[in-house]
PDB file of C-alpha atoms in Angstrom:
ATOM      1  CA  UNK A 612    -104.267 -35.554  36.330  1.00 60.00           C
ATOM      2  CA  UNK A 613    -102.483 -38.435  37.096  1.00 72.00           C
ATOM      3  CA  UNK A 614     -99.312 -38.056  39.990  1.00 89.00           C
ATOM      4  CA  UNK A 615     -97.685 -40.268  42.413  1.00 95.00           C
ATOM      5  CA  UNK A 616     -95.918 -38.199  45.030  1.00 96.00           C
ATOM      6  CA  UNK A 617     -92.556 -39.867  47.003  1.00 97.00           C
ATOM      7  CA  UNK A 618     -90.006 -37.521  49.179  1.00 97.00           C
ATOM      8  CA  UNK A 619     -87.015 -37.369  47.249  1.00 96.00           C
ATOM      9  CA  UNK A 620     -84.721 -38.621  49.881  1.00 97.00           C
ATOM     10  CA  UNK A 621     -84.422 -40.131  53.039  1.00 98.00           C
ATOM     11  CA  UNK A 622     -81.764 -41.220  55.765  1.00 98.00           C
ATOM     12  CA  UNK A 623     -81.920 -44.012  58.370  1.00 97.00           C
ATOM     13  CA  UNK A 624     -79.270 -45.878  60.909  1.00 97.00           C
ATOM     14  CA  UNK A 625     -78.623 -49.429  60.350  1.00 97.00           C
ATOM     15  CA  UNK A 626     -80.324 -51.451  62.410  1.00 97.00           C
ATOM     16  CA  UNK A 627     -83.116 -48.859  62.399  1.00 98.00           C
ATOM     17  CA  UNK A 628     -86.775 -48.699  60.721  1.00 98.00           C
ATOM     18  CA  UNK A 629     -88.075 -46.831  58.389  1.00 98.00           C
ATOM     19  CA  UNK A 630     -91.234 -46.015  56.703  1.00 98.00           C
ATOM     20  CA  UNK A 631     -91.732 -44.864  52.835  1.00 98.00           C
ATOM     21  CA  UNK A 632     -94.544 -43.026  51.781  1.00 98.00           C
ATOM     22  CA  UNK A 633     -96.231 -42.750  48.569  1.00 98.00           C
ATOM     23  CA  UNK A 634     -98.848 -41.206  47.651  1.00 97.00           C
ATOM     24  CA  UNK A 635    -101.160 -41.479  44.071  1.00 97.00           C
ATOM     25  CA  UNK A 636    -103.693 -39.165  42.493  1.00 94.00           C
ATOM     26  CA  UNK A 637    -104.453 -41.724  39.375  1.00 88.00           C
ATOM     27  CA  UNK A 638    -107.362 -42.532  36.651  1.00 83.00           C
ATOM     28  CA  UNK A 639    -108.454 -45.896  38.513  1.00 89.00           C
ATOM     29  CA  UNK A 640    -106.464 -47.761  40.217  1.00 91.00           C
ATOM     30  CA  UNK A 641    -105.911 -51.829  39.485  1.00 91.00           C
ATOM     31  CA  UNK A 642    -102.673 -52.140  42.496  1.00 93.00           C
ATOM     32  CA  UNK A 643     -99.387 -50.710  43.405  1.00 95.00           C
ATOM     33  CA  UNK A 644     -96.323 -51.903  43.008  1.00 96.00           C
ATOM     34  CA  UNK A 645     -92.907 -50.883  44.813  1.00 97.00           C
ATOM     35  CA  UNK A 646     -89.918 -51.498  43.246  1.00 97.00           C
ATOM     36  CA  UNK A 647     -86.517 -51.443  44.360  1.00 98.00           C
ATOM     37  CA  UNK A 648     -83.484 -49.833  42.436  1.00 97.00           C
ATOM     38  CA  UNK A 649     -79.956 -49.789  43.325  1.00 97.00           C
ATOM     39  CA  UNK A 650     -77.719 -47.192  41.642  1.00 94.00           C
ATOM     40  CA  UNK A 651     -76.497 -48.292  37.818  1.00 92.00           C
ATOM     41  CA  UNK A 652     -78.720 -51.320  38.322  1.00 95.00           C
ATOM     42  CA  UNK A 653     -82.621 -51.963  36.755  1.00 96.00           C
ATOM     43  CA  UNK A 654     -85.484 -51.775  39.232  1.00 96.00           C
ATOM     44  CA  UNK A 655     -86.477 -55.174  41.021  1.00 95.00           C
ATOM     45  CA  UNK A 656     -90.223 -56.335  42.821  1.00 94.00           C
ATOM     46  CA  UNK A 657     -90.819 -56.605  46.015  1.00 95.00           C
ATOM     47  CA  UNK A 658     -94.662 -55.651  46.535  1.00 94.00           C
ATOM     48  CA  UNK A 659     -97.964 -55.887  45.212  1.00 94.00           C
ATOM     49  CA  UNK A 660    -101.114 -54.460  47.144  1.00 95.00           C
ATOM     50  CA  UNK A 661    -104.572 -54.005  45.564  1.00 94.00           C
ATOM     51  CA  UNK A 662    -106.344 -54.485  48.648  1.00 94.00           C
ATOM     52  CA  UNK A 663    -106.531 -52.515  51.843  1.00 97.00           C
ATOM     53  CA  UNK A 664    -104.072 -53.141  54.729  1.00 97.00           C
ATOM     54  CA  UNK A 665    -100.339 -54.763  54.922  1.00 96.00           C
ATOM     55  CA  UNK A 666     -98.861 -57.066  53.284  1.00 93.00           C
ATOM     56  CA  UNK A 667     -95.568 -58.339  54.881  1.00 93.00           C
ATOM     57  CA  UNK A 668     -92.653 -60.296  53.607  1.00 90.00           C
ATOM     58  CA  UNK A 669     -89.779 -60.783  55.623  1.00 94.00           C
ATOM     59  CA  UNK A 670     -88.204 -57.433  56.910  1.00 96.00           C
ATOM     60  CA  UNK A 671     -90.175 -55.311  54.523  1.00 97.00           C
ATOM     61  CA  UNK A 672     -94.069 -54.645  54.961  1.00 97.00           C
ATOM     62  CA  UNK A 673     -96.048 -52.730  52.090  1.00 97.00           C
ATOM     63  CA  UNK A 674     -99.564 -51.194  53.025  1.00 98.00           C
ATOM     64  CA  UNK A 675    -102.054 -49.391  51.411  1.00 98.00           C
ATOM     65  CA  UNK A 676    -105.779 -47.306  51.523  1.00 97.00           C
ATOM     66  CA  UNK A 677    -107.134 -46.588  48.549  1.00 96.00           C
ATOM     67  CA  UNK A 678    -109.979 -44.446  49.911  1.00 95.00           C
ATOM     68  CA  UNK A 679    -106.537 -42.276  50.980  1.00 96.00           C
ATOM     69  CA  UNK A 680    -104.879 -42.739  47.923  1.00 96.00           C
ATOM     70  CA  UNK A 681    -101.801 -43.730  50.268  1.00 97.00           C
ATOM     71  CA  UNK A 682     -99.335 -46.283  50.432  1.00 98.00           C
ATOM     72  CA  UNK A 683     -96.108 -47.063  52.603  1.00 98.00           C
ATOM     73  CA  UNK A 684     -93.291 -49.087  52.953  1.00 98.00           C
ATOM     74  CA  UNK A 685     -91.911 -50.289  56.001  1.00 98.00           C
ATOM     75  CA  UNK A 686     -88.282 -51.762  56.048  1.00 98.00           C
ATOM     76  CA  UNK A 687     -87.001 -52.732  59.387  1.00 97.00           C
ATOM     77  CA  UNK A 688     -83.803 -54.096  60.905  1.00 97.00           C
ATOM     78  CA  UNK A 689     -82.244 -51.871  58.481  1.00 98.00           C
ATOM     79  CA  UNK A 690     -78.670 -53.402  56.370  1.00 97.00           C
ATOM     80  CA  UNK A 691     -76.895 -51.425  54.708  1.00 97.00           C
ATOM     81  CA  UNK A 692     -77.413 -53.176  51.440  1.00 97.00           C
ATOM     82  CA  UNK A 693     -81.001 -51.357  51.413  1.00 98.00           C
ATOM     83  CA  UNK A 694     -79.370 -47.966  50.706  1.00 98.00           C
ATOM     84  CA  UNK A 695     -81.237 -47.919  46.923  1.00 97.00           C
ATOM     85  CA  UNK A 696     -83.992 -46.169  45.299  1.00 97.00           C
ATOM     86  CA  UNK A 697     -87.386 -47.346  46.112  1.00 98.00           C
ATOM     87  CA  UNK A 698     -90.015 -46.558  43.632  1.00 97.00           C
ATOM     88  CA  UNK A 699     -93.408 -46.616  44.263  1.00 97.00           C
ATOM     89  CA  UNK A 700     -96.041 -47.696  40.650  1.00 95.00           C
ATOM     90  CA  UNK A 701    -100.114 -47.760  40.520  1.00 94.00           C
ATOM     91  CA  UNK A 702    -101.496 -49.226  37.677  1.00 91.00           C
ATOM     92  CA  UNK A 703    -104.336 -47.244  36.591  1.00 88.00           C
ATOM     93  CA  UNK A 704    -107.624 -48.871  35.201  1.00 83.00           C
ATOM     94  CA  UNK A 705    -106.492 -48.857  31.608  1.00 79.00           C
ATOM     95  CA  UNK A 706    -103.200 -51.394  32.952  1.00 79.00           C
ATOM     96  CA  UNK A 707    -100.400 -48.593  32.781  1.00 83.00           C
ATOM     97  CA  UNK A 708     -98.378 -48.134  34.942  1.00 87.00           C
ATOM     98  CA  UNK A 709     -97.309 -45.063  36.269  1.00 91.00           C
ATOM     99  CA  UNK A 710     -94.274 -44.426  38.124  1.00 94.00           C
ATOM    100  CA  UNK A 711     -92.949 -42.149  41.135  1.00 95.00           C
ATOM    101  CA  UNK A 712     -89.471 -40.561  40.825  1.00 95.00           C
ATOM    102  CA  UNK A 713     -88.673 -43.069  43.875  1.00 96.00           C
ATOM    103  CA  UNK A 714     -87.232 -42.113  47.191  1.00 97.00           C
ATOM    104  CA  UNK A 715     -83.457 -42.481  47.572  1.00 97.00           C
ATOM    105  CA  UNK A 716     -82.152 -44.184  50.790  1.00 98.00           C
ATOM    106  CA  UNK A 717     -79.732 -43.162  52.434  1.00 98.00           C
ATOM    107  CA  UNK A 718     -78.369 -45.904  55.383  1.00 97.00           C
ATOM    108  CA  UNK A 719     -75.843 -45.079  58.078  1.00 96.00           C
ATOM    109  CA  UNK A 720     -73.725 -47.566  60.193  1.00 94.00           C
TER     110      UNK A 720
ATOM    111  CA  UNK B 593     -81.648 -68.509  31.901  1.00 54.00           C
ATOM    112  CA  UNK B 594     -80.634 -64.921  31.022  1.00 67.00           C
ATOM    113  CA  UNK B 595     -84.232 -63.858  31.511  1.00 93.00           C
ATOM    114  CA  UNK B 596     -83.916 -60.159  29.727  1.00 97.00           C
ATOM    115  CA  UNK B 597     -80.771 -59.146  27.649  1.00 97.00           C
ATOM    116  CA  UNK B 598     -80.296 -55.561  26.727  1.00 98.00           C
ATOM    117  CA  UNK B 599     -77.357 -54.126  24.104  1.00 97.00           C
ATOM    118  CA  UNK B 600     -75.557 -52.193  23.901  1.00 98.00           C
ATOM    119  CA  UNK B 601     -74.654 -51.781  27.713  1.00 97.00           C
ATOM    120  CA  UNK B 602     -73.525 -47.690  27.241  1.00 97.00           C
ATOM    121  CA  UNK B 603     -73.366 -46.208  24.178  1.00 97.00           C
ATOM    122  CA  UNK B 604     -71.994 -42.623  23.347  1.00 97.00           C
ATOM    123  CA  UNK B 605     -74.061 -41.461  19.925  1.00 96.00           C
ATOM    124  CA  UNK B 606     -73.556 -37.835  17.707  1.00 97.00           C
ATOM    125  CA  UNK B 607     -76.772 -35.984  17.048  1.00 97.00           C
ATOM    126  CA  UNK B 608     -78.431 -36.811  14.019  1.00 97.00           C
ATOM    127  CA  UNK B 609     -77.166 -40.454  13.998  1.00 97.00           C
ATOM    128  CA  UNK B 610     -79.816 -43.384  14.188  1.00 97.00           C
ATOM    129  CA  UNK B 611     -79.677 -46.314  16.897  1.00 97.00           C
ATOM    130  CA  UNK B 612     -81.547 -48.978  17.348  1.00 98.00           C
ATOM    131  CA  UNK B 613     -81.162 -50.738  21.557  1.00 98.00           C
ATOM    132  CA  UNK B 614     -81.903 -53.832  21.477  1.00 98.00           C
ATOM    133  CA  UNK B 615     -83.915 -55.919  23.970  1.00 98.00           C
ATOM    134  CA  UNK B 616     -84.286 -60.035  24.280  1.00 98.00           C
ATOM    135  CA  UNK B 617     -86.035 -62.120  26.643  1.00 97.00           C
ATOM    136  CA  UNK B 618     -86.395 -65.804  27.234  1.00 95.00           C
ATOM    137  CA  UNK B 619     -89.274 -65.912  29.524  1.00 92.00           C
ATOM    138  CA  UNK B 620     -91.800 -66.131  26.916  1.00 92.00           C
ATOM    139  CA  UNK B 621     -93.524 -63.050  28.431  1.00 93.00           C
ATOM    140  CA  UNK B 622     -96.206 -61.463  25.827  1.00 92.00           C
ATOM    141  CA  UNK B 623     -96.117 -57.855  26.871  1.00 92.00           C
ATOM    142  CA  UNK B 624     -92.742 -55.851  26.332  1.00 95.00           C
ATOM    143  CA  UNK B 625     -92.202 -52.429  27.537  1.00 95.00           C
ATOM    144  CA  UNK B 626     -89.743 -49.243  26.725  1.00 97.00           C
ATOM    145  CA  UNK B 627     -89.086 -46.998  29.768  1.00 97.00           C
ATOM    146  CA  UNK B 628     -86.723 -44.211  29.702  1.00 98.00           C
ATOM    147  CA  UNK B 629     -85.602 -43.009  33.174  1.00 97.00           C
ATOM    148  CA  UNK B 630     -84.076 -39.537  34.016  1.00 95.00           C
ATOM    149  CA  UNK B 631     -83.081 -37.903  37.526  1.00 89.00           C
ATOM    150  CA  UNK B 632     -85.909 -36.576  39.306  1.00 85.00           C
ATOM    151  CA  UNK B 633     -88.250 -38.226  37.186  1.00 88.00           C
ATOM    152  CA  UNK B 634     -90.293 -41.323  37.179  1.00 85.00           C
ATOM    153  CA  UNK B 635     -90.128 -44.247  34.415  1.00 93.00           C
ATOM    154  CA  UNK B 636     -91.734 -43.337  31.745  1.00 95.00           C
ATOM    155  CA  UNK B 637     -93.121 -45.222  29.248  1.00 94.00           C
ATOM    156  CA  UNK B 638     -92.014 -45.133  25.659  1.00 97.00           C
ATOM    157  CA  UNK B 639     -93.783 -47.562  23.786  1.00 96.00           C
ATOM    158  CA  UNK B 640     -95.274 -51.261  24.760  1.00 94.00           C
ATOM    159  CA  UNK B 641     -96.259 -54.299  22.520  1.00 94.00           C
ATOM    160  CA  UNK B 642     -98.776 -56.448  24.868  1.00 90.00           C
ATOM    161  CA  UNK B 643     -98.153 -59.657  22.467  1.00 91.00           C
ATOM    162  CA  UNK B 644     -96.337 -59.982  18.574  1.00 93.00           C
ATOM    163  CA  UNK B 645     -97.052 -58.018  16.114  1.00 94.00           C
ATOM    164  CA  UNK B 646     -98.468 -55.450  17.897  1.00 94.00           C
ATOM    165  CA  UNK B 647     -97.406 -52.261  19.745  1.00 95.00           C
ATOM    166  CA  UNK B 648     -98.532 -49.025  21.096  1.00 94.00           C
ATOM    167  CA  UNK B 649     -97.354 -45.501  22.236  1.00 95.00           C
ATOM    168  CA  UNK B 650     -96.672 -44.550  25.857  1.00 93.00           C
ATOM    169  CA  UNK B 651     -96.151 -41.253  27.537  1.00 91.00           C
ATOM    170  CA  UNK B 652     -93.012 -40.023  25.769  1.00 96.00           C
ATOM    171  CA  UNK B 653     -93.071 -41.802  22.339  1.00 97.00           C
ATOM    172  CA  UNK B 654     -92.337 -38.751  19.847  1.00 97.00           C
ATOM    173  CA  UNK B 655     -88.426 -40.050  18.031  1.00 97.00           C
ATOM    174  CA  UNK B 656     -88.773 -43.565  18.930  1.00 98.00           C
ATOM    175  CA  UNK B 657     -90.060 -46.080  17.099  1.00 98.00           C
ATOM    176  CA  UNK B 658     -90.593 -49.994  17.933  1.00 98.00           C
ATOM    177  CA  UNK B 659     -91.683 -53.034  16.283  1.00 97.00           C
ATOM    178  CA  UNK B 660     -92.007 -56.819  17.751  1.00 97.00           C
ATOM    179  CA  UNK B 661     -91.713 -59.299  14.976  1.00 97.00           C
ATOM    180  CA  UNK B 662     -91.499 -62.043  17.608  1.00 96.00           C
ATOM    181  CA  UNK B 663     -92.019 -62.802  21.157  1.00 95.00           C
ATOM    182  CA  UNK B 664     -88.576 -62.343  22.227  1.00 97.00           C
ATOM    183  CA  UNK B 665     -87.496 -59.230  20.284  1.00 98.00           C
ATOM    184  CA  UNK B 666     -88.428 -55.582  20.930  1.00 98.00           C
ATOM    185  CA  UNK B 667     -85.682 -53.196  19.461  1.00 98.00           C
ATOM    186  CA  UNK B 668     -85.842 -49.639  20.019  1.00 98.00           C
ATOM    187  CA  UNK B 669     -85.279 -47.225  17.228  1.00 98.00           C
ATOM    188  CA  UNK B 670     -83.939 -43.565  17.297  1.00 98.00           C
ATOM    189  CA  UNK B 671     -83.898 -42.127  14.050  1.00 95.00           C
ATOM    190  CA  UNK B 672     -82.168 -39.019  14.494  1.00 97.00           C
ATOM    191  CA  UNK B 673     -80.974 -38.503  18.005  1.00 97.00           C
ATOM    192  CA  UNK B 674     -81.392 -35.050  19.993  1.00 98.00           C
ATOM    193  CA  UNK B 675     -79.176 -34.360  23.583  1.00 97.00           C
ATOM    194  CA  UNK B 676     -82.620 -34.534  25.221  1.00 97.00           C
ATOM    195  CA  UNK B 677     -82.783 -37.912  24.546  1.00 98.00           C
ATOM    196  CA  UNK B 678     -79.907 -38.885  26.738  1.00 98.00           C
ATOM    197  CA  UNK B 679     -81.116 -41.157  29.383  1.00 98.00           C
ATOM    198  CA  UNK B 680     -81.303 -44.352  30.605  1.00 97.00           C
ATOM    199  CA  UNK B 681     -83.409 -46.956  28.555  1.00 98.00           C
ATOM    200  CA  UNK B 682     -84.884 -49.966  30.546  1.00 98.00           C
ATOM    201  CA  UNK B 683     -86.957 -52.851  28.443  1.00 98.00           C
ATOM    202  CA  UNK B 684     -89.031 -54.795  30.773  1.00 96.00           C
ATOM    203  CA  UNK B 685     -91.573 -57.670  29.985  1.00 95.00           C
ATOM    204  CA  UNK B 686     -94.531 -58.740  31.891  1.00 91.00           C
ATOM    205  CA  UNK B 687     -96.028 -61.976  31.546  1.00 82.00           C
ATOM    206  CA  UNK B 688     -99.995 -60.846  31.483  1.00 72.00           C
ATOM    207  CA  UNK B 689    -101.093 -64.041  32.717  1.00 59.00           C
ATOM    208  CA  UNK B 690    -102.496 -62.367  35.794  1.00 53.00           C
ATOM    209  CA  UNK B 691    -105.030 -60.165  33.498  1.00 56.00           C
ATOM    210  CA  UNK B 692    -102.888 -57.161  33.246  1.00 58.00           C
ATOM    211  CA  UNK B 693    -101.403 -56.686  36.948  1.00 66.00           C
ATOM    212  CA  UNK B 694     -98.729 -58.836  36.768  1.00 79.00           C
ATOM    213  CA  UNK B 695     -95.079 -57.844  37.925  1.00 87.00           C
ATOM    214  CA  UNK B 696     -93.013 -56.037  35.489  1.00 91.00           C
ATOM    215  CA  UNK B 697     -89.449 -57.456  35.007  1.00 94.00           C
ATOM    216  CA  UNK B 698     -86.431 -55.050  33.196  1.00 96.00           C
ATOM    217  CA  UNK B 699     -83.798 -55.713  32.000  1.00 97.00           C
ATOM    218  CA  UNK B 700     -80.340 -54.207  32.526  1.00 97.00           C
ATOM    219  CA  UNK B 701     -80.471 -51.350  31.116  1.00 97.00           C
ATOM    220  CA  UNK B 702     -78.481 -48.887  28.567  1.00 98.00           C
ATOM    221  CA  UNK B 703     -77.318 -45.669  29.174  1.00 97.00           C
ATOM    222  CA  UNK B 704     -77.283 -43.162  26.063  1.00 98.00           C
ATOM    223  CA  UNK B 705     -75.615 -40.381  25.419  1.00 98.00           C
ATOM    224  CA  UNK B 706     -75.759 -37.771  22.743  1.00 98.00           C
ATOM    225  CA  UNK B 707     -73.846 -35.086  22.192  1.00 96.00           C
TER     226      UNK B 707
END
């Protein structure tokens, strides 16, 4: 059946890195998304991989392996205005998307 | 441009009562999505209408209902709310341009509750 797995919460130092992961068990696979989400506030873009490796853009990186089913992201030089919800999406071969309960970020000074 | 408009912004219903959420968008996008989101849980998709006069069922459609009489327009019906129907609604719109992997964009939101 169809799952995308994220841990539930995680907690980094400003300044610091840190690394997402996600991982998908989907029917096909067309990309993968990650989306950003502050509290009370509607998810925004910031990746899109369909190929194999990294993608980077600015302080955050997004990579993936589809033969792994496995995706991160990588946010480094850590500011406190990253402490949000980041919520990994693959969009399976019929164009849905399905979503991950996203992985709440915790940042300390 | 306001890009996607979503009323009303909270909205505190009795069970049994009908509401329709409304959702607007100037981007000209042709696909149009409902997502409800709860904690713990994922986005998941309510209905979608991939261009005008058409829609379709998502994951969780059973006491919603949709229609999209125009590009810009895709209202949200309950008919008779239930508690477990208290969530968050997001509408987001994609432009489909891209052949179907395009980035989704949401609106606001509106947070429902029924009691």
């Amino acid at each position: 059946g169809q799952n995308i797995d994220q841990p539930t919460e995680m907690t980094a130092t400003e300044g610091a890195i840190v690394q997402i992961n996600c991982t998908y068990q989907t029917s096909g696979f067309n990309g993968l998304f990650w989306y950003q989400q502050h509290a009370g506030e509607a998810p925004t873009f910031l990746s899109y991989n369909v190929l194999d490796g990294l993608e980077e853009k600015g302080r955050f990186s997004s990579f993936l392996s589809r033969s792994k089913g496995y995706s991160y992201l990588l946010l480094k030089e850590l500011q406190m205005k990253d402490s949000a919800s980041y919520l990994c999406a693959v969009i399976e071969s019929n164009y849905q998307l399905i979503w991950g309960a996203g992985t709440k970020l915790i940042i300390k000074p | 441009t306001a890009g996607i408009t979503q009323a009303p912004t909270s909205q505190i219903l009795a069970a049994g009562r009908s509401m329709t959420l409304r959702c607007t968008q100037d981007m000209r996008h042709n696909a149009m999505y409902w997502y409800r989101q709860d904690l713990g849980l994922g986005l998941r998709l309510i209905h979608y209408s991939n261009t005008a006069g058409t829609t379709g069922k998502g994951e969780v459609p059973d006491g919603y209902s949709v229609s999209r009489a125009n590009t810009d327009d895709f209202p949200l019906t309950l008919a008779s709310a239930v508690p477990s129907q208290t969530s968050v609604y997001f509408c987001a719109t994609q432009d489909d341009s891209g052949g179907g992997a395009d980035t989704q964009y949401f609106g606001p939101g509106t947070r429902l509750t029924v009691l």
